[in-house]
């Protein structure tokens, strides 16, 4: 058996998220169906760096799987893409040691949240950016983000109340803001993110930016360790899993 | 009654084309349903500059309609967009004289056909550009386009055999090619275009670009006045109705 690491990209619009669910079209189920086809019906389990929710996109999601097939790395890309639907694509496949694990070995991740700051609707970005037609105070958002970065913090207030992991301490290295005409992209780089965390952080930062909250409130929200004190969960369709980092 | 001209944009993906059809979601039916809602259920007929096929996008389609409502122009935009789905949007509404006609007064149109020249699939453009993974000889395509522009020509060979209009003479002013990284956009500006004409022109130019035809064949195809001599119809999802021109 050979273990393979693959970098994949998908448009989340028509997937019910990453993880397998009965009778739903998910990224994992589509990948495993294609791998089973390549392995004469034998099941091949796929493990990702983490789940993504329904509607969330991925530019560089990472998975691993094991296969007895001796196929060169570039041929894997071609063979898988030939069988995969157009909204899910393999970018790179590489051989890795059998100890590699897409989830446990991930050292960090980058997520990006994309906003269209416009009163004008754009049919072509409706699924790829969250349209926010109100004026934003970017400086206030930057000030708020400083409460969230640079050291290990308990993000209980900034994750779904349904989060199952016990340890909710994570370190966000960077939150920055890239403004390109009407598009604002918020970039989050950190050692890990909890369930809905980027979307709740984004929703809360938007409330700061629109003047509904003071930047200093971030400290209080963190302290409360209660989801109800943070802002709204921003919609899934603005969110991109951009990159997963591994120690080389 | 006041006549209004409106510029609209739509993502063609989920529309069965522009024109009303029973039990189908079309641009016209969605527009007329929203206008009926604004007029207490009274029918308001919408006339466009021309139809677009299922899957074809519009950046600047033009329509007209008549209404007894005394609403300022900008308020029309807001009111209609509030009721319209996100994949169809009103850009501008303006009062026009009752003699204005979106179709009969159109002096010309610009269409653009967008290609992704890449072996690599991109889930995010799959509905917004036609992926063409083969090498193209742009100079040959430019040479071929010279047979098609600058004077009135009978485009019988370059329109669907189902085309119903009798006069198939049109003048294409410009066909040009804009290359931006992996994206090739072919721009067509002319006084009018027949059913499927831009898609058949594009399909034929691609056959020239990939070396399957000589540029000079364009003259022969035109002469044959028979659809079977031209190339394949390029897929709908790469095509954009970009602008409609009126005499001011």
PDB file of C-alpha atoms in Angstrom, chain A residues 74-188:
ATOM      1  CA  UNK A  74       0.723  13.145 -12.216  1.00  0.00           C
ATOM      2  CA  UNK A  75      -1.317  10.243 -13.598  1.00  0.00           C
ATOM      3  CA  UNK A  76      -3.338  10.173 -10.390  1.00  0.00           C
ATOM      4  CA  UNK A  77      -4.339  13.782 -11.027  1.00  0.00           C
ATOM      5  CA  UNK A  78      -5.463  13.057 -14.583  1.00  0.00           C
ATOM      6  CA  UNK A  79      -7.216   9.799 -13.724  1.00  0.00           C
ATOM      7  CA  UNK A  80      -9.138  11.221 -10.774  1.00  0.00           C
ATOM      8  CA  UNK A  81     -10.126  14.434 -12.585  1.00  0.00           C
ATOM      9  CA  UNK A  82     -11.403  12.420 -15.536  1.00  0.00           C
ATOM     10  CA  UNK A  83     -13.919  10.783 -13.208  1.00  0.00           C
ATOM     11  CA  UNK A  84     -14.705  13.696 -10.876  1.00  0.00           C
ATOM     12  CA  UNK A  85     -17.463  16.267 -11.504  1.00  0.00           C
ATOM     13  CA  UNK A  86     -16.407  19.758 -12.609  1.00  0.00           C
ATOM     14  CA  UNK A  87     -17.039  21.347  -9.196  1.00  0.00           C
ATOM     15  CA  UNK A  88     -14.392  19.204  -7.482  1.00  0.00           C
ATOM     16  CA  UNK A  89     -10.874  19.048  -8.799  1.00  0.00           C
ATOM     17  CA  UNK A  90      -7.565  17.466  -7.844  1.00  0.00           C
ATOM     18  CA  UNK A  91      -4.625  19.878  -8.057  1.00  0.00           C
ATOM     19  CA  UNK A  92      -1.688  17.789  -6.853  1.00  0.00           C
ATOM     20  CA  UNK A  93      -1.122  14.203  -5.762  1.00  0.00           C
ATOM     21  CA  UNK A  94       2.108  13.171  -4.059  1.00  0.00           C
ATOM     22  CA  UNK A  95       3.445  10.034  -2.453  1.00  0.00           C
ATOM     23  CA  UNK A  96       3.930  10.393   1.288  1.00  0.00           C
ATOM     24  CA  UNK A  97       5.128   8.093   4.025  1.00  0.00           C
ATOM     25  CA  UNK A  98       2.527   5.853   5.631  1.00  0.00           C
ATOM     26  CA  UNK A  99       2.789   7.930   8.807  1.00  0.00           C
ATOM     27  CA  UNK A 100       1.439  11.069   7.112  1.00  0.00           C
ATOM     28  CA  UNK A 101      -2.009  12.111   8.328  1.00  0.00           C
ATOM     29  CA  UNK A 102      -3.914  14.971   6.662  1.00  0.00           C
ATOM     30  CA  UNK A 103      -5.646  15.967   9.900  1.00  0.00           C
ATOM     31  CA  UNK A 104      -3.226  15.145  12.706  1.00  0.00           C
ATOM     32  CA  UNK A 105      -0.160  16.492  10.881  1.00  0.00           C
ATOM     33  CA  UNK A 106      -1.750  19.802   9.880  1.00  0.00           C
ATOM     34  CA  UNK A 107       0.257  22.535  11.602  1.00  0.00           C
ATOM     35  CA  UNK A 108      -1.976  25.373  10.596  1.00  0.00           C
ATOM     36  CA  UNK A 109      -4.531  26.642   8.160  1.00  0.00           C
ATOM     37  CA  UNK A 110      -5.409  29.713   6.206  1.00  0.00           C
ATOM     38  CA  UNK A 111      -9.030  30.636   5.673  1.00  0.00           C
ATOM     39  CA  UNK A 112     -10.269  33.611   3.688  1.00  0.00           C
ATOM     40  CA  UNK A 113     -13.636  35.280   3.988  1.00  0.00           C
ATOM     41  CA  UNK A 114     -14.662  37.258   0.923  1.00  0.00           C
ATOM     42  CA  UNK A 115     -17.107  40.162   1.079  1.00  0.00           C
ATOM     43  CA  UNK A 116     -18.626  42.233  -1.684  1.00  0.00           C
ATOM     44  CA  UNK A 117     -19.057  45.727  -0.205  1.00  0.00           C
ATOM     45  CA  UNK A 118     -21.674  47.055  -2.534  1.00  0.00           C
ATOM     46  CA  UNK A 119     -25.264  48.130  -2.639  1.00  0.00           C
ATOM     47  CA  UNK A 120     -25.293  46.772  -6.137  1.00  0.00           C
ATOM     48  CA  UNK A 121     -26.038  43.102  -6.502  1.00  0.00           C
ATOM     49  CA  UNK A 122     -23.802  41.057  -8.756  1.00  0.00           C
ATOM     50  CA  UNK A 123     -25.378  37.804 -10.008  1.00  0.00           C
ATOM     51  CA  UNK A 124     -21.940  36.397 -10.818  1.00  0.00           C
ATOM     52  CA  UNK A 125     -20.520  36.569  -7.320  1.00  0.00           C
ATOM     53  CA  UNK A 126     -23.635  35.710  -5.343  1.00  0.00           C
ATOM     54  CA  UNK A 127     -22.236  32.298  -4.411  1.00  0.00           C
ATOM     55  CA  UNK A 128     -18.610  33.346  -4.062  1.00  0.00           C
ATOM     56  CA  UNK A 129     -18.731  36.381  -1.773  1.00  0.00           C
ATOM     57  CA  UNK A 130     -21.100  37.631   0.928  1.00  0.00           C
ATOM     58  CA  UNK A 131     -22.586  40.921  -0.150  1.00  0.00           C
ATOM     59  CA  UNK A 132     -22.502  43.470   2.651  1.00  0.00           C
ATOM     60  CA  UNK A 133     -24.017  46.773   1.491  1.00  0.00           C
ATOM     61  CA  UNK A 134     -23.145  48.862   4.577  1.00  0.00           C
ATOM     62  CA  UNK A 135     -20.187  51.158   5.196  1.00  0.00           C
ATOM     63  CA  UNK A 136     -17.429  49.500   7.205  1.00  0.00           C
ATOM     64  CA  UNK A 137     -14.882  51.099   9.503  1.00  0.00           C
ATOM     65  CA  UNK A 138     -11.830  49.032   8.578  1.00  0.00           C
ATOM     66  CA  UNK A 139      -9.663  50.612  11.255  1.00  0.00           C
ATOM     67  CA  UNK A 140     -12.117  49.531  13.945  1.00  0.00           C
ATOM     68  CA  UNK A 141     -12.089  46.003  12.508  1.00  0.00           C
ATOM     69  CA  UNK A 142      -8.288  45.968  12.521  1.00  0.00           C
ATOM     70  CA  UNK A 143      -8.280  47.195  16.132  1.00  0.00           C
ATOM     71  CA  UNK A 144     -10.764  44.459  17.092  1.00  0.00           C
ATOM     72  CA  UNK A 145      -8.685  41.778  15.397  1.00  0.00           C
ATOM     73  CA  UNK A 146      -5.701  42.673  17.590  1.00  0.00           C
ATOM     74  CA  UNK A 147      -7.550  41.199  20.589  1.00  0.00           C
ATOM     75  CA  UNK A 148      -7.753  37.879  18.775  1.00  0.00           C
ATOM     76  CA  UNK A 149      -4.251  37.277  17.459  1.00  0.00           C
ATOM     77  CA  UNK A 150      -0.723  36.443  18.545  1.00  0.00           C
ATOM     78  CA  UNK A 151      -1.248  34.201  21.561  1.00  0.00           C
ATOM     79  CA  UNK A 152      -3.178  31.091  22.612  1.00  0.00           C
ATOM     80  CA  UNK A 153      -6.764  32.035  23.444  1.00  0.00           C
ATOM     81  CA  UNK A 154      -9.877  30.136  24.435  1.00  0.00           C
ATOM     82  CA  UNK A 155     -12.294  30.609  21.517  1.00  0.00           C
ATOM     83  CA  UNK A 156     -15.340  29.018  23.192  1.00  0.00           C
ATOM     84  CA  UNK A 157     -17.341  32.210  22.510  1.00  0.00           C
ATOM     85  CA  UNK A 158     -16.386  32.114  18.848  1.00  0.00           C
ATOM     86  CA  UNK A 159     -17.382  28.582  17.938  1.00  0.00           C
ATOM     87  CA  UNK A 160     -20.667  26.809  17.480  1.00  0.00           C
ATOM     88  CA  UNK A 161     -22.268  25.700  20.752  1.00  0.00           C
ATOM     89  CA  UNK A 162     -22.336  22.271  19.079  1.00  0.00           C
ATOM     90  CA  UNK A 163     -18.512  22.054  18.951  1.00  0.00           C
ATOM     91  CA  UNK A 164     -17.467  18.679  20.319  1.00  0.00           C
ATOM     92  CA  UNK A 165     -13.736  19.090  20.954  1.00  0.00           C
ATOM     93  CA  UNK A 166     -12.831  19.703  24.588  1.00  0.00           C
ATOM     94  CA  UNK A 167      -9.842  21.967  24.090  1.00  0.00           C
ATOM     95  CA  UNK A 168     -10.970  25.251  22.589  1.00  0.00           C
ATOM     96  CA  UNK A 169      -7.648  27.032  22.861  1.00  0.00           C
ATOM     97  CA  UNK A 170      -6.235  28.075  19.490  1.00  0.00           C
ATOM     98  CA  UNK A 171      -3.663  30.589  18.308  1.00  0.00           C
ATOM     99  CA  UNK A 172      -4.473  32.881  15.419  1.00  0.00           C
ATOM    100  CA  UNK A 173      -1.259  34.265  13.986  1.00  0.00           C
ATOM    101  CA  UNK A 174      -2.726  36.749  11.586  1.00  0.00           C
ATOM    102  CA  UNK A 175      -5.999  38.411  10.744  1.00  0.00           C
ATOM    103  CA  UNK A 176      -5.599  40.862   7.916  1.00  0.00           C
ATOM    104  CA  UNK A 177      -7.786  42.763   5.524  1.00  0.00           C
ATOM    105  CA  UNK A 178      -7.256  43.016   1.778  1.00  0.00           C
ATOM    106  CA  UNK A 179      -9.373  45.606   0.007  1.00  0.00           C
ATOM    107  CA  UNK A 180      -9.556  45.298  -3.782  1.00  0.00           C
ATOM    108  CA  UNK A 181     -12.126  47.661  -5.278  1.00  0.00           C
ATOM    109  CA  UNK A 182     -15.499  46.489  -3.878  1.00  0.00           C
ATOM    110  CA  UNK A 183     -14.110  43.264  -2.476  1.00  0.00           C
ATOM    111  CA  UNK A 184     -12.882  42.914   1.081  1.00  0.00           C
ATOM    112  CA  UNK A 185     -11.056  39.693   1.910  1.00  0.00           C
ATOM    113  CA  UNK A 186     -10.375  38.858   5.540  1.00  0.00           C
ATOM    114  CA  UNK A 187      -7.479  36.449   5.874  1.00  0.00           C
ATOM    115  CA  UNK A 188      -7.194  34.227   8.942  1.00  0.00           C
TER     116      UNK A 188
END
